[in-house]
Tab-separated table of C-alpha atoms in Angstrom:
chain	number	residue	atom	x	y	z
H	1	MET	CA	196.885	89.079	39.484
H	2	ILE	CA	198.038	86.745	42.246
H	3	VAL	CA	201.068	84.472	41.818
H	4	LYS	CA	200.177	81.264	43.652
H	5	GLU	CA	203.223	79.113	42.898
H	6	ILE	CA	206.820	79.714	41.866
H	7	THR	CA	209.341	77.136	40.680
H	8	LEU	CA	213.019	78.042	40.574
H	9	ARG	CA	215.343	75.905	38.445
H	10	HIS	CA	219.128	75.815	38.157
H	11	VAL	CA	219.783	74.976	34.497
H	12	LYS	CA	223.049	74.113	32.760
H	13	MET	CA	223.484	74.279	28.975
H	14	LYS	CA	226.594	73.582	26.926
H	15	MET	CA	227.391	76.227	24.314
H	16	LYS	CA	228.276	75.109	20.795
H	17	ALA	CA	231.671	76.815	21.076
H	18	PRO	CA	233.689	78.530	23.820
H	19	PHE	CA	233.018	82.265	24.232
H	20	THR	CA	235.935	84.539	25.126
H	21	THR	CA	235.933	88.161	26.305
H	22	SER	CA	238.497	90.293	28.133
H	23	PHE	CA	237.198	88.630	31.338
H	24	GLY	CA	237.935	85.046	30.311
H	25	THR	CA	236.593	81.999	28.476
H	26	PHE	CA	233.714	79.650	29.243
H	27	GLN	CA	231.610	77.054	27.429
H	28	ASP	CA	228.992	75.900	29.946
H	29	LYS	CA	226.266	78.448	30.666
H	30	GLU	CA	224.522	78.005	34.003
H	31	PHE	CA	221.489	80.124	34.796
H	32	LEU	CA	218.234	80.237	36.735
H	33	LEU	CA	214.762	79.835	35.266
H	34	LEU	CA	211.782	81.085	37.239
H	35	GLU	CA	208.258	79.902	36.488
H	36	ALA	CA	205.385	81.819	38.117
H	37	LYS	CA	201.878	80.327	38.073
H	38	ASP	CA	198.604	82.139	38.726
H	39	GLU	CA	195.509	80.696	40.376
H	40	ASN	CA	194.435	79.127	37.060
H	41	GLY	CA	197.739	77.362	36.490
H	42	MET	CA	198.908	79.737	33.737
H	43	SER	CA	202.708	80.181	33.715
H	44	GLY	CA	204.973	83.152	33.160
H	45	TRP	CA	208.727	82.665	32.678
H	46	GLY	CA	211.778	84.689	33.672
H	47	GLU	CA	215.510	84.039	33.320
H	48	SER	CA	218.418	85.171	35.464
H	49	VAL	CA	221.377	86.337	33.388
H	50	ALA	CA	223.861	86.213	36.266
H	51	PHE	CA	226.942	84.114	35.554
H	52	HIS	CA	228.527	81.437	37.710
H	53	SER	CA	231.283	83.860	38.733
H	54	PRO	CA	231.102	87.627	39.450
H	55	TRP	CA	233.097	88.746	36.416
H	56	TYR	CA	230.403	90.875	34.751
H	57	ASN	CA	229.059	92.391	37.962
H	58	GLU	CA	228.802	91.457	41.632
H	59	GLU	CA	225.916	89.018	41.143
H	60	THR	CA	226.267	85.265	40.652
H	61	LEU	CA	223.970	82.322	40.166
H	62	LYS	CA	224.185	81.469	43.875
H	63	THR	CA	223.568	85.013	45.095
H	64	ASN	CA	220.554	85.254	42.783
H	65	TRP	CA	219.094	82.056	44.206
H	66	HIS	CA	219.608	83.396	47.736
H	67	MET	CA	217.985	86.750	46.960
H	68	LEU	CA	215.071	85.139	45.163
H	69	GLU	CA	214.396	82.502	47.800
H	70	ASP	CA	214.853	84.653	50.900
H	71	PHE	CA	213.603	88.075	49.807
H	72	ILE	CA	212.112	88.438	46.331
H	73	ILE	CA	209.797	85.429	46.126
H	74	PRO	CA	208.288	86.153	49.596
H	75	SER	CA	207.653	89.744	48.426
H	76	VAL	CA	205.626	88.571	45.413
H	77	LEU	CA	204.104	85.184	46.222
H	78	ASN	CA	200.373	85.268	47.098
H	79	LYS	CA	200.324	89.080	46.936
H	80	GLU	CA	197.883	91.072	44.809
H	81	ILE	CA	199.762	92.551	41.827
H	82	GLU	CA	197.928	95.365	40.017
H	83	HIS	CA	200.473	95.545	37.201
H	84	PRO	CA	203.999	94.161	36.539
H	85	GLU	CA	205.418	97.642	37.121
H	86	LYS	CA	204.344	97.284	40.757
H	87	VAL	CA	206.775	94.385	41.160
H	88	PHE	CA	209.657	96.711	40.370
H	89	GLU	CA	208.343	99.204	42.930
H	90	SER	CA	207.824	96.532	45.595
H	91	LEU	CA	211.446	95.393	45.285
H	92	MET	CA	213.044	98.826	45.498
H	93	TYR	CA	213.779	98.250	49.189
H	94	ILE	CA	216.409	95.712	48.080
H	95	ARG	CA	219.648	97.424	47.081
H	96	LYS	CA	221.229	96.355	43.790
H	97	ASN	CA	220.740	92.613	43.002
H	98	ASN	CA	219.174	93.768	39.740
H	99	MET	CA	219.554	90.458	37.941
H	100	ALA	CA	217.697	88.636	40.693
H	101	LYS	CA	214.905	91.231	40.642
H	102	SER	CA	214.668	91.039	36.855
H	103	THR	CA	214.212	87.264	36.987
H	104	MET	CA	211.038	87.652	39.033
H	105	GLU	CA	209.735	90.722	37.228
H	106	GLY	CA	210.212	89.143	33.794
H	107	ALA	CA	208.075	86.152	34.759
H	108	VAL	CA	205.299	88.459	36.010
H	109	TRP	CA	205.392	90.510	32.794
H	110	ASP	CA	205.071	87.300	30.741
H	111	LEU	CA	202.198	86.074	32.919
H	112	PHE	CA	200.448	89.454	32.723
H	113	ALA	CA	200.628	89.511	28.912
H	114	LYS	CA	199.268	85.966	28.717
H	115	GLN	CA	196.388	86.838	31.025
H	116	GLU	CA	195.612	89.831	28.788
H	117	GLY	CA	195.898	87.648	25.673
H	118	ILE	CA	198.495	89.915	24.063
H	119	PRO	CA	202.181	89.580	23.067
H	120	LEU	CA	204.674	90.823	25.636
H	121	ALA	CA	205.894	93.309	23.026
H	122	THR	CA	202.408	94.843	22.881
H	123	ALA	CA	202.149	94.916	26.677
H	124	LEU	CA	205.396	96.924	26.767
H	125	GLY	CA	204.163	99.376	24.129
H	126	GLY	CA	206.232	98.045	21.235
H	127	LYS	CA	205.059	98.597	17.664
H	128	LYS	CA	207.634	96.857	15.487
H	129	LYS	CA	206.731	93.657	13.653
H	130	GLU	CA	210.366	92.721	13.099
H	131	ILE	CA	213.723	93.808	14.510
H	132	GLU	CA	217.265	94.073	13.170
H	133	VAL	CA	219.854	91.788	14.696
H	134	GLY	CA	223.609	92.022	15.078
H	135	ILE	CA	226.006	89.458	16.457
H	136	SER	CA	228.705	89.425	19.122
H	137	ILE	CA	232.002	87.703	18.338
H	138	GLY	CA	234.306	86.713	21.165
H	139	ILE	CA	238.090	86.988	21.113
H	140	GLN	CA	239.505	84.382	18.741
H	141	SER	CA	242.773	82.447	18.653
H	142	THR	CA	243.902	84.160	15.446
H	143	ILE	CA	242.826	87.056	13.257
H	144	ASP	CA	242.180	84.574	10.435
H	145	ASP	CA	239.707	82.740	12.669
H	146	LEU	CA	237.975	86.040	13.381
H	147	LEU	CA	237.814	86.989	9.698
H	148	GLN	CA	236.303	83.620	8.873
H	149	LEU	CA	233.575	84.124	11.467
H	150	VAL	CA	232.809	87.661	10.290
H	151	ASP	CA	232.515	86.399	6.722
H	152	GLU	CA	230.141	83.663	7.846
H	153	TYR	CA	227.889	86.057	9.771
H	154	VAL	CA	227.893	88.661	6.992
H	155	ASN	CA	226.703	85.937	4.616
H	156	ASP	CA	224.033	85.002	7.155
H	157	GLY	CA	222.723	88.548	6.876
H	158	TYR	CA	223.499	89.894	10.360
H	159	LYS	CA	223.219	93.682	10.339
H	160	ARG	CA	226.151	94.510	12.630
H	161	MET	CA	229.343	92.885	13.902
H	162	LYS	CA	230.418	93.396	17.507
H	163	ILE	CA	234.085	92.555	17.951
H	164	LYS	CA	235.386	91.915	21.467
H	165	ILE	CA	238.702	93.674	22.139
H	166	LYS	CA	241.296	93.929	24.908
H	167	PRO	CA	244.836	95.343	25.170
H	168	GLY	CA	246.943	93.434	22.676
H	169	TRP	CA	243.870	92.440	20.640
H	170	ASP	CA	242.473	95.728	19.423
H	171	VAL	CA	243.740	98.201	16.823
H	172	GLU	CA	245.509	95.719	14.561
H	173	VAL	CA	242.566	93.340	14.785
H	174	ILE	CA	239.967	95.981	13.931
H	175	ARG	CA	242.198	97.231	11.106
H	176	GLU	CA	242.238	93.776	9.511
H	177	VAL	CA	238.496	93.310	9.847
H	178	ARG	CA	237.824	96.729	8.324
H	179	LYS	CA	240.292	96.033	5.515
H	180	HIS	CA	238.431	92.872	4.527
H	181	PHE	CA	234.938	94.228	5.253
H	182	PRO	CA	235.064	97.963	4.448
H	183	HIS	CA	231.313	98.555	4.523
H	184	VAL	CA	230.067	96.273	7.300
H	185	PRO	CA	228.598	98.123	10.309
H	186	MET	CA	230.969	97.286	13.141
H	187	MET	CA	231.566	98.131	16.785
H	188	ALA	CA	234.194	97.224	19.359
H	189	ASP	CA	233.346	95.981	22.858
H	190	ALA	CA	236.057	96.425	25.485
H	191	ASN	CA	234.244	95.152	28.604
H	192	SER	CA	236.100	97.701	30.775
H	193	ALA	CA	239.552	96.477	29.726
H	194	TYR	CA	241.171	99.932	29.357
H	195	ARG	CA	242.121	102.982	31.440
H	196	LEU	CA	242.574	106.643	30.589
H	197	GLU	CA	246.306	105.966	30.157
H	198	ASP	CA	245.290	103.986	27.067
H	199	MET	CA	243.861	107.133	25.440
H	200	ASP	CA	246.151	106.972	22.398
H	201	ARG	CA	245.254	103.341	21.795
H	202	LEU	CA	241.564	104.136	21.907
H	203	LYS	CA	242.004	107.232	19.721
H	204	ALA	CA	243.608	104.996	17.094
H	205	LEU	CA	240.230	103.281	16.639
H	206	ASP	CA	238.751	106.500	15.233
H	207	GLU	CA	240.070	105.766	11.754
H	208	PHE	CA	237.896	102.667	11.325
H	209	ASP	CA	234.456	104.315	11.191
H	210	LEU	CA	233.064	102.253	14.062
H	211	MET	CA	229.442	102.618	15.131
H	212	MET	CA	230.695	102.786	18.731
H	213	ILE	CA	233.172	101.501	21.268
H	214	GLU	CA	231.339	99.869	24.137
H	215	GLN	CA	232.389	100.338	27.772
H	216	PRO	CA	236.113	100.975	27.238
H	217	LEU	CA	236.806	102.103	30.833
H	218	ALA	CA	235.918	100.905	34.337
H	219	SER	CA	232.583	99.230	34.899
H	220	ASP	CA	231.500	101.732	37.565
H	221	ASP	CA	232.749	104.871	35.814
H	222	ILE	CA	231.008	107.775	34.110
H	223	VAL	CA	233.549	110.544	34.855
H	224	ASP	CA	236.577	109.219	32.956
H	225	HIS	CA	234.306	108.168	30.083
H	226	ALA	CA	233.219	111.805	29.765
H	227	GLN	CA	236.857	112.868	29.448
H	228	LEU	CA	237.536	110.124	26.917
H	229	GLN	CA	234.477	111.003	24.817
H	230	LYS	CA	235.775	114.574	24.457
H	231	GLU	CA	239.026	113.243	23.004
H	232	ILE	CA	237.756	110.623	20.542
H	233	SER	CA	235.313	110.892	17.663
H	234	THR	CA	234.012	107.332	17.929
H	235	PRO	CA	230.774	107.343	19.982
H	236	ILE	CA	231.108	105.732	23.389
H	237	CYS	CA	228.359	103.328	24.376
H	238	LEU	CA	227.926	102.617	28.071
H	239	ASP	CA	226.966	99.146	29.258
H	240	GLU	CA	228.180	98.047	32.706
H	241	SER	CA	228.089	101.632	34.054
H	242	ILE	CA	224.312	101.945	33.632
H	243	HIS	CA	222.280	100.198	36.340
H	244	SER	CA	219.294	102.544	36.498
H	245	LEU	CA	217.515	105.523	35.004
H	246	GLU	CA	219.498	107.745	37.392
H	247	ASP	CA	222.784	106.359	36.064
H	248	ALA	CA	221.632	107.029	32.501
H	249	ARG	CA	220.589	110.585	33.368
H	250	LYS	CA	223.920	111.409	35.019
H	251	ALA	CA	225.972	109.848	32.208
H	252	ILE	CA	224.096	111.801	29.557
H	253	GLU	CA	224.388	115.086	31.497
H	254	LEU	CA	228.143	114.567	31.907
H	255	GLY	CA	228.612	113.703	28.234
H	256	SER	CA	229.982	110.264	29.119
H	257	CYS	CA	228.387	108.542	26.132
H	258	LYS	CA	226.404	109.047	22.952
H	259	ILE	CA	224.705	105.624	23.003
H	260	ILE	CA	223.393	103.350	25.760
H	261	ASN	CA	223.142	99.566	25.751
H	262	ILE	CA	220.104	98.435	27.748
H	263	LYS	CA	220.353	94.964	29.262
H	264	ILE	CA	217.194	93.945	31.079
H	265	GLY	CA	218.952	92.048	33.861
H	266	ARG	CA	221.572	94.711	34.469
H	267	VAL	CA	218.979	97.443	35.137
H	268	GLY	CA	216.559	95.341	37.192
H	269	GLY	CA	213.878	94.386	34.709
H	270	LEU	CA	211.599	95.457	31.887
H	271	THR	CA	210.024	98.333	33.817
H	272	GLU	CA	213.328	100.151	34.365
H	273	SER	CA	214.424	99.240	30.824
H	274	LYS	CA	211.348	101.039	29.496
H	275	ARG	CA	212.019	104.080	31.683
H	276	ILE	CA	215.614	104.330	30.456
H	277	HIS	CA	214.428	103.893	26.863
H	278	ASP	CA	211.875	106.686	27.212
H	279	PHE	CA	214.340	109.083	28.843
H	280	CYS	CA	217.028	108.436	26.228
H	281	GLN	CA	214.516	108.994	23.462
H	282	LYS	CA	213.649	112.424	24.870
H	283	GLN	CA	217.373	113.246	25.113
H	284	GLY	CA	218.128	112.112	21.562
H	285	ILE	CA	220.339	109.236	22.762
H	286	PRO	CA	219.843	106.021	20.746
H	287	VAL	CA	219.687	102.693	22.564
H	288	TRP	CA	220.087	99.048	21.676
H	289	CYS	CA	219.564	95.767	23.491
H	290	GLY	CA	222.650	93.848	24.569
H	291	GLY	CA	222.851	90.111	25.100
H	292	MET	CA	224.026	88.011	28.038
H	293	LEU	CA	224.231	84.639	26.264
H	294	GLU	CA	220.617	83.986	27.231
H	295	SER	CA	218.642	80.847	26.605
H	296	GLY	CA	215.434	81.176	24.621
H	297	VAL	CA	213.444	82.565	27.554
H	298	GLY	CA	215.752	85.524	28.143
H	299	ARG	CA	216.175	85.926	24.386
H	300	ALA	CA	212.384	86.238	24.020
H	301	HIS	CA	212.277	89.042	26.599
H	302	ASN	CA	215.030	90.881	24.689
H	303	ILE	CA	213.077	90.560	21.453
H	304	ALA	CA	209.934	92.013	23.032
H	305	LEU	CA	211.831	94.961	24.537
H	306	THR	CA	213.552	95.767	21.240
H	307	THR	CA	210.179	96.493	19.613
H	308	LEU	CA	210.159	99.883	21.423
H	309	SER	CA	210.788	102.746	19.012
H	310	ASN	CA	214.128	104.098	20.279
H	311	PHE	CA	215.891	100.751	19.825
H	312	VAL	CA	217.300	102.000	16.546
H	313	MET	CA	220.495	99.917	16.417
H	314	PRO	CA	220.735	96.155	15.888
H	315	GLY	CA	220.860	94.254	19.176
H	316	ASP	CA	222.784	91.152	20.235
H	317	THR	CA	219.797	88.796	20.156
H	318	ALA	CA	221.163	86.333	17.606
H	319	ALA	CA	219.466	83.106	16.545
H	320	SER	CA	219.246	80.248	19.043
H	321	SER	CA	221.460	78.152	16.758
H	322	ARG	CA	224.287	80.678	17.199
H	323	TYR	CA	224.869	79.369	20.743
H	324	TRP	CA	222.917	76.145	21.330
H	325	ASP	CA	222.540	72.791	19.616
H	326	ARG	CA	219.048	72.835	21.066
H	327	ASP	CA	217.342	75.723	22.812
H	328	ILE	CA	214.739	75.353	25.570
H	329	ILE	CA	211.893	77.008	23.629
H	330	GLU	CA	209.616	76.065	20.742
H	331	PRO	CA	210.031	77.353	18.126
H	332	GLU	CA	213.631	78.435	18.490
H	333	VAL	CA	214.603	82.031	17.694
H	334	VAL	CA	215.330	82.266	13.972
H	335	VAL	CA	217.130	85.071	12.140
H	336	GLU	CA	216.404	85.580	8.440
H	337	ASN	CA	218.386	88.172	6.495
H	338	GLY	CA	219.423	89.786	9.759
H	339	MET	CA	215.857	90.158	11.009
H	340	ILE	CA	213.697	88.489	13.678
H	341	THR	CA	209.933	88.427	13.187
H	342	ILE	CA	208.103	89.327	16.392
H	343	PRO	CA	205.884	86.448	17.568
H	344	ASP	CA	202.175	87.296	17.804
H	345	LYS	CA	201.247	84.739	20.478
H	346	PRO	CA	200.410	85.948	24.007
H	347	GLY	CA	203.306	86.500	26.413
H	348	ILE	CA	206.869	85.943	25.289
H	349	GLY	CA	205.527	84.199	22.190
H	350	TYR	CA	207.650	81.079	22.522
H	351	GLU	CA	206.715	77.931	24.434
H	352	PRO	CA	209.249	76.615	26.957
H	353	ASN	CA	210.015	72.960	26.203
H	354	ARG	CA	209.487	71.297	29.568
H	355	GLU	CA	211.088	68.029	28.512
H	356	VAL	CA	214.309	69.710	27.451
H	357	ILE	CA	214.288	71.983	30.509
H	358	GLN	CA	213.924	68.975	32.796
H	359	GLN	CA	216.863	67.244	31.113
H	360	LEU	CA	219.054	70.303	31.676
H	361	THR	CA	217.913	71.091	35.230
H	362	GLU	CA	220.527	70.525	37.933
H	363	TYR	CA	218.232	71.410	40.829
H	364	GLU	CA	214.734	72.840	41.336
H	365	LYS	CA	212.494	74.016	44.149
H	366	THR	CA	208.836	75.038	44.253
H	367	TYR	CA	207.356	77.696	46.551
H	368	SER	CA	203.658	78.128	47.290
C-alpha cells in the first residue's frame, strides 16, 4: 500500500447538550479528520480525539495538527506500507503524541481493510456480530436531573450506566442512583479527581455494588492506585494512566487495577490497542472501550475494536443521536436494546458524508 494523498480537516460540531466532567464543561467539540487516499483514489479515514485544551492529557487539537503536518504525514506519505501495524512501528521514534499518531494509523487501517474488501473488525481479528453498549453521563445540575437521565437511558436499553463523579458529587449521588435503580449495572468515573487522602470517601462507594471506579487518582499514577485497590473492594479501572502495553503490564504486576479501559487515541492507535487487549486477556484482566465524544468516524473505529473477544464489558460507544443532531457518517450509529450491530461493509463500515463534513470544516489542507 502507498498513501498518495492526505487531507487534514479541522472540524467543529455542536453537541446536543453540554457535557460536564470533573475537568469542566463544554458543548462544542472540535477535532481533526484525516483522509488518506491510495493510488486508486480509495479513502481511509481517521479521527483525532484530542480536545481543544489539554485537560485530558497533554495533547490538543493544535499540537496534533503540528505533529501530523511536520512529522507524521511526512513519515507515511508516498512510503510503501506492508501492513497498518508498520505505521505504528514507523512512528515509534516520536515520543508520546499518541492521539496524533492514532489519527494517521486509524486512516491506514481503514484503507487497508477497504483494499482487502473486509470489515475493519475482521481485519483486526474481531469475531463478534454485535456488541453491548453502555452510556456515559456527565455531572448534572441536580440529582433529580441525573435520575431522569438514567431512567431515560435504562428505558433505551443501555447495558451500563457510567456516572461521572468528583468531590462533593459522589457518595450521596451514587447512593440515590442505586436506591432508584437497584439492579442496573453501574460504574463511577472520577477522571483523576481524588487523592489517597480521600480513601474513606472512596471506600464508602463499596456498598453500592459498582462494576468499577474508573481512574480515581492522578492521571500518571499506578503506585497509589495499587495501595488504594488493596483497601477497597470495588475494582479499580485505569484509564488515563495507561498509554502503552508497558504501562498496562506494570499496572497489572503492581495490582493497581482489575480492569483496563482501552481508548484507541490514548494508546497510539489500533495496533497498540490490540496488543494491550491480548496481554490483558492472557492475564485474566477484562477490558472495555472508552469513548472520547467521537464523531461517527472515531465511533466506527471503537465499534470495530470492541469486536475483539476480551472486550467483555459494555463500552461507551453510544448512538450518534446521543451527542449529535446530525453525525458525519451514513448511516449513523444506532443502538437497539443496548446493542450495536457490526457493519459488514469493507473498512469502518460507515460512509463519511462529505457534504456535512464540508459544512462543519473550519480549515483543511491537502498533502501529496
